[in-house]
XYZ file of C-alpha atoms in Angstrom:
292
model
C 49.254 -67.934 -83.191
C 52.328 -67.346 -85.831
C 55.523 -69.607 -85.169
C 58.524 -66.973 -84.921
C 61.937 -67.574 -85.359
C 63.776 -64.824 -83.550
C 66.609 -64.928 -85.807
C 64.588 -64.321 -88.653
C 62.631 -61.753 -86.947
C 62.566 -58.221 -87.774
C 60.516 -54.848 -86.997
C 60.010 -52.483 -89.591
C 59.299 -48.810 -89.233
C 58.185 -47.028 -92.073
C 55.604 -44.859 -94.183
C 55.955 -41.223 -93.247
C 59.096 -40.912 -91.720
C 62.396 -39.443 -92.635
C 64.752 -42.402 -91.959
C 62.719 -45.724 -92.369
C 63.802 -48.514 -89.945
C 64.312 -52.320 -89.763
C 65.664 -53.588 -86.410
C 66.317 -57.354 -85.227
C 66.046 -58.092 -81.740
C 69.555 -57.281 -80.863
C 69.171 -54.060 -82.437
C 65.794 -53.651 -79.938
C 67.616 -54.752 -77.175
C 70.919 -52.282 -77.704
C 67.781 -49.440 -77.338
C 68.064 -49.996 -73.469
C 65.476 -51.751 -71.210
C 62.697 -49.830 -69.211
C 59.987 -51.551 -66.997
C 56.125 -50.812 -66.976
C 53.988 -51.972 -64.423
C 50.440 -51.831 -65.744
C 46.766 -53.588 -65.320
C 45.916 -55.458 -68.670
C 42.381 -55.835 -69.741
C 40.665 -57.899 -72.545
C 37.886 -56.512 -74.288
C 36.154 -59.721 -75.173
C 34.055 -60.296 -78.179
C 33.765 -57.582 -80.668
C 30.353 -59.234 -81.286
C 29.276 -58.584 -77.619
C 30.232 -55.399 -76.764
C 28.196 -54.936 -73.650
C 28.856 -58.222 -72.086
C 31.094 -58.075 -69.324
C 34.261 -60.130 -69.408
C 36.314 -58.880 -66.428
C 39.320 -60.722 -67.941
C 42.001 -58.163 -66.230
C 45.722 -58.830 -64.974
C 48.431 -56.833 -63.538
C 51.701 -57.294 -65.544
C 55.055 -55.719 -65.107
C 56.445 -55.179 -68.659
C 60.157 -54.971 -70.030
C 60.880 -52.861 -73.018
C 61.130 -49.886 -74.650
C 58.816 -46.828 -75.447
C 57.898 -46.527 -78.927
C 59.048 -42.769 -78.755
C 62.326 -43.968 -78.982
C 62.051 -45.641 -82.267
C 59.948 -42.491 -83.621
C 62.519 -39.810 -82.561
C 65.169 -42.328 -84.666
C 62.753 -42.623 -87.624
C 61.978 -38.683 -87.581
C 57.836 -38.575 -88.475
C 56.907 -36.009 -91.336
C 54.902 -33.408 -90.743
C 52.094 -34.729 -92.273
C 51.809 -37.898 -90.010
C 48.904 -38.289 -88.219
C 48.431 -41.821 -87.241
C 50.570 -44.983 -86.325
C 49.416 -48.320 -87.742
C 50.668 -51.213 -85.722
C 50.696 -54.883 -87.748
C 51.075 -58.147 -86.139
C 52.532 -61.336 -87.748
C 49.687 -63.119 -87.438
C 47.214 -64.132 -90.602
C 44.175 -65.924 -91.067
C 40.534 -65.945 -91.622
C 37.938 -63.808 -89.860
C 33.966 -63.869 -90.462
C 34.219 -65.440 -93.768
C 37.360 -62.712 -94.877
C 40.315 -64.448 -95.942
C 44.147 -63.328 -96.154
C 43.830 -61.138 -92.919
C 46.416 -59.507 -90.921
C 45.784 -57.845 -87.513
C 46.065 -54.062 -87.999
C 45.329 -51.463 -85.377
C 45.860 -48.205 -85.575
C 46.366 -44.691 -82.714
C 46.539 -41.233 -83.014
C 50.401 -40.284 -83.546
C 50.318 -37.852 -80.361
C 48.855 -40.807 -78.284
C 50.833 -43.485 -79.782
C 54.410 -41.268 -79.164
C 52.915 -40.799 -75.235
C 51.722 -44.187 -74.171
C 52.522 -46.921 -76.528
C 55.252 -49.108 -75.225
C 57.181 -51.974 -77.048
C 57.733 -54.945 -74.617
C 59.653 -58.230 -74.914
C 59.692 -59.372 -71.573
C 56.788 -60.029 -69.113
C 56.688 -60.572 -65.358
C 60.352 -60.910 -65.654
C 60.463 -63.900 -68.165
C 60.700 -63.734 -72.088
C 57.533 -63.112 -73.867
C 55.924 -66.386 -74.560
C 54.680 -67.299 -77.873
C 50.735 -66.672 -76.603
C 52.035 -63.509 -75.404
C 53.099 -61.823 -78.289
C 56.752 -62.945 -78.738
C 59.223 -61.844 -80.002
C 57.986 -58.180 -79.294
C 54.562 -56.899 -78.658
C 52.902 -53.214 -78.499
C 51.533 -52.671 -75.067
C 49.092 -49.678 -74.767
C 48.295 -48.654 -71.104
C 44.561 -47.918 -69.909
C 43.587 -49.062 -73.200
C 41.748 -52.316 -73.720
C 43.936 -55.102 -74.936
C 42.919 -55.248 -78.473
C 45.184 -52.137 -79.000
C 48.303 -54.161 -77.800
C 49.172 -55.718 -81.003
C 51.044 -59.084 -80.417
C 53.816 -60.505 -82.697
C 54.670 -56.981 -83.940
C 56.409 -56.813 -87.308
C 55.221 -53.260 -88.821
C 54.949 -50.191 -87.550
C 53.588 -47.502 -90.481
C 53.118 -43.782 -90.023
C 50.113 -42.466 -92.306
C 48.022 -39.471 -92.659
C 44.735 -41.623 -92.401
C 43.322 -44.024 -89.999
C 44.207 -47.920 -91.193
C 41.367 -49.253 -93.259
C 41.376 -52.903 -91.995
C 38.428 -54.588 -90.451
C 39.718 -54.313 -87.109
C 39.732 -51.128 -87.284
C 36.598 -49.882 -89.157
C 34.280 -52.863 -88.717
C 35.296 -54.852 -85.810
C 36.100 -53.189 -82.102
C 34.025 -50.429 -82.637
C 30.983 -49.429 -79.955
C 28.732 -46.470 -79.390
C 29.815 -45.099 -75.960
C 27.071 -43.789 -73.476
C 25.676 -40.229 -74.570
C 26.962 -40.729 -78.269
C 25.296 -41.471 -81.373
C 27.780 -42.677 -83.346
C 30.480 -45.605 -83.138
C 34.145 -44.906 -81.990
C 37.092 -47.296 -81.629
C 37.266 -49.368 -78.691
C 40.273 -47.744 -77.039
C 40.217 -46.310 -73.441
C 39.043 -49.025 -70.910
C 35.810 -48.151 -68.596
C 35.639 -47.537 -64.681
C 35.676 -51.361 -63.257
C 36.233 -53.244 -60.479
C 36.221 -56.854 -59.697
C 36.063 -58.835 -56.165
C 38.932 -61.343 -55.832
C 38.381 -62.330 -52.183
C 35.822 -64.009 -51.644
C 35.357 -65.771 -55.193
C 32.098 -66.835 -56.812
C 30.985 -70.057 -54.817
C 33.395 -69.819 -51.575
C 32.422 -71.178 -48.510
C 33.394 -69.019 -45.416
C 33.372 -69.283 -41.359
C 30.514 -66.702 -39.646
C 32.264 -63.744 -38.554
C 34.213 -60.664 -39.986
C 35.219 -61.459 -43.522
C 37.529 -59.538 -45.868
C 36.092 -58.579 -48.848
C 38.481 -57.370 -51.452
C 39.544 -56.805 -55.020
C 40.961 -54.635 -57.718
C 39.624 -51.245 -59.394
C 40.831 -49.766 -62.404
C 40.095 -46.771 -65.282
C 41.717 -44.343 -67.362
C 42.576 -42.320 -64.358
C 42.631 -43.001 -60.718
C 40.075 -44.502 -58.503
C 38.813 -42.374 -55.862
C 36.324 -44.708 -54.112
C 34.999 -48.020 -54.261
C 31.856 -49.220 -52.388
C 30.734 -52.699 -51.516
C 27.066 -53.953 -50.782
C 25.822 -57.202 -49.431
C 22.498 -58.595 -50.093
C 21.443 -55.467 -51.669
C 21.885 -53.453 -48.869
C 23.372 -49.835 -48.137
C 26.724 -49.234 -50.002
C 29.522 -49.129 -47.840
C 33.167 -47.447 -48.535
C 35.874 -49.431 -48.670
C 39.551 -48.608 -48.213
C 41.371 -47.873 -51.286
C 44.867 -48.187 -51.743
C 46.586 -45.173 -53.138
C 47.918 -45.254 -57.134
C 50.985 -47.076 -58.060
C 53.676 -45.466 -59.798
C 52.437 -46.591 -63.381
C 49.380 -47.276 -65.063
C 48.465 -49.846 -62.532
C 44.921 -51.341 -60.494
C 44.285 -50.200 -57.228
C 43.528 -52.789 -54.271
C 40.399 -52.211 -52.100
C 39.032 -53.855 -49.099
C 36.527 -54.127 -46.297
C 36.221 -55.887 -43.372
C 32.268 -56.989 -42.645
C 30.662 -58.957 -40.381
C 28.776 -62.098 -42.432
C 26.021 -64.014 -40.541
C 25.761 -67.901 -41.502
C 23.642 -68.384 -44.929
C 24.207 -67.441 -48.674
C 24.931 -64.036 -49.650
C 25.347 -61.600 -52.503
C 28.371 -59.283 -52.633
C 28.535 -56.371 -55.009
C 31.510 -53.700 -55.657
C 31.055 -50.540 -57.653
C 34.076 -47.891 -58.163
C 34.505 -44.311 -59.357
C 37.292 -42.322 -60.543
C 38.641 -38.973 -60.831
C 36.946 -38.247 -64.053
C 33.570 -38.598 -62.115
C 32.660 -41.901 -63.815
C 30.719 -44.503 -61.977
C 30.147 -48.444 -62.672
C 26.694 -48.781 -63.715
C 24.563 -51.523 -61.775
C 23.580 -53.320 -65.081
C 23.133 -53.442 -68.734
C 26.882 -52.447 -69.509
C 30.313 -54.170 -70.111
C 31.448 -52.602 -66.783
C 28.494 -53.201 -64.768
C 29.190 -53.782 -60.857
C 30.780 -57.121 -60.319
C 28.659 -59.648 -57.889
C 29.752 -63.024 -56.100
C 27.771 -65.284 -54.396
C 29.140 -67.093 -51.193
C 27.527 -69.284 -48.556
C 28.543 -68.752 -45.190
C 28.528 -71.608 -42.351
C 29.070 -71.721 -38.367
C 32.040 -70.528 -37.312
C 33.696 -74.256 -36.190
C 35.515 -72.527 -33.550
C 32.171 -71.411 -31.604
C 29.989 -74.442 -32.942
């Protein structure tokens, strides 16, 4: 994690542009501030692309769309890709002197990428990418480069290890690997949590679901029984997750609870064997204290 003094920090926009830019933080703030509520999901280890992590949160970012800077820099006609480089350097898997570089097609970057300097109403903390980071909604966090210092427009993809060697996977139905970008359709139970003890009776089973598009349904199953449709809240104004809930009678004893989401594109969470396989929690239900 780099130790950055914001008074010395600058962001460079260069490569295939008519007007290269160099901005300090005052210049970034002068571009105006917009807000972006969005879910943010970590992909996890590039060496375990099929292992579920479910490391996800809802965040309100504040900053400026990348398109504002691109309009000022004016990409040349031959520009096809945008590279994002962070200030973090080091060694990884026996390779020294690396910097963290990711890339996106220019058409995607212009429409989706957000440059954030605040998170949940506060300035970015060092661990979250201070003083400026890229945010790519609906894509795994590996694409949202932290400690951003350099944006390059190019006619080809970046050839760094984090684009060509790591963070690639073979998607269902494909034979060749593709970059880890768009998130999978997923859901996670928040209430109850793993190992919770509940009184007997009606319990609320709730959580969040998210995808690249709207979640149109979430089903919940108890102890391997039939899938029951949960109530799903409408999507928010941005690329946000959606809350789901189901009120369910639970008898005394141990129970396993699972949830499974489906999205507008027709994708459904697999039962197992994938990083977005259905989430399951175990709970223990005791006697209702009010009734003995």
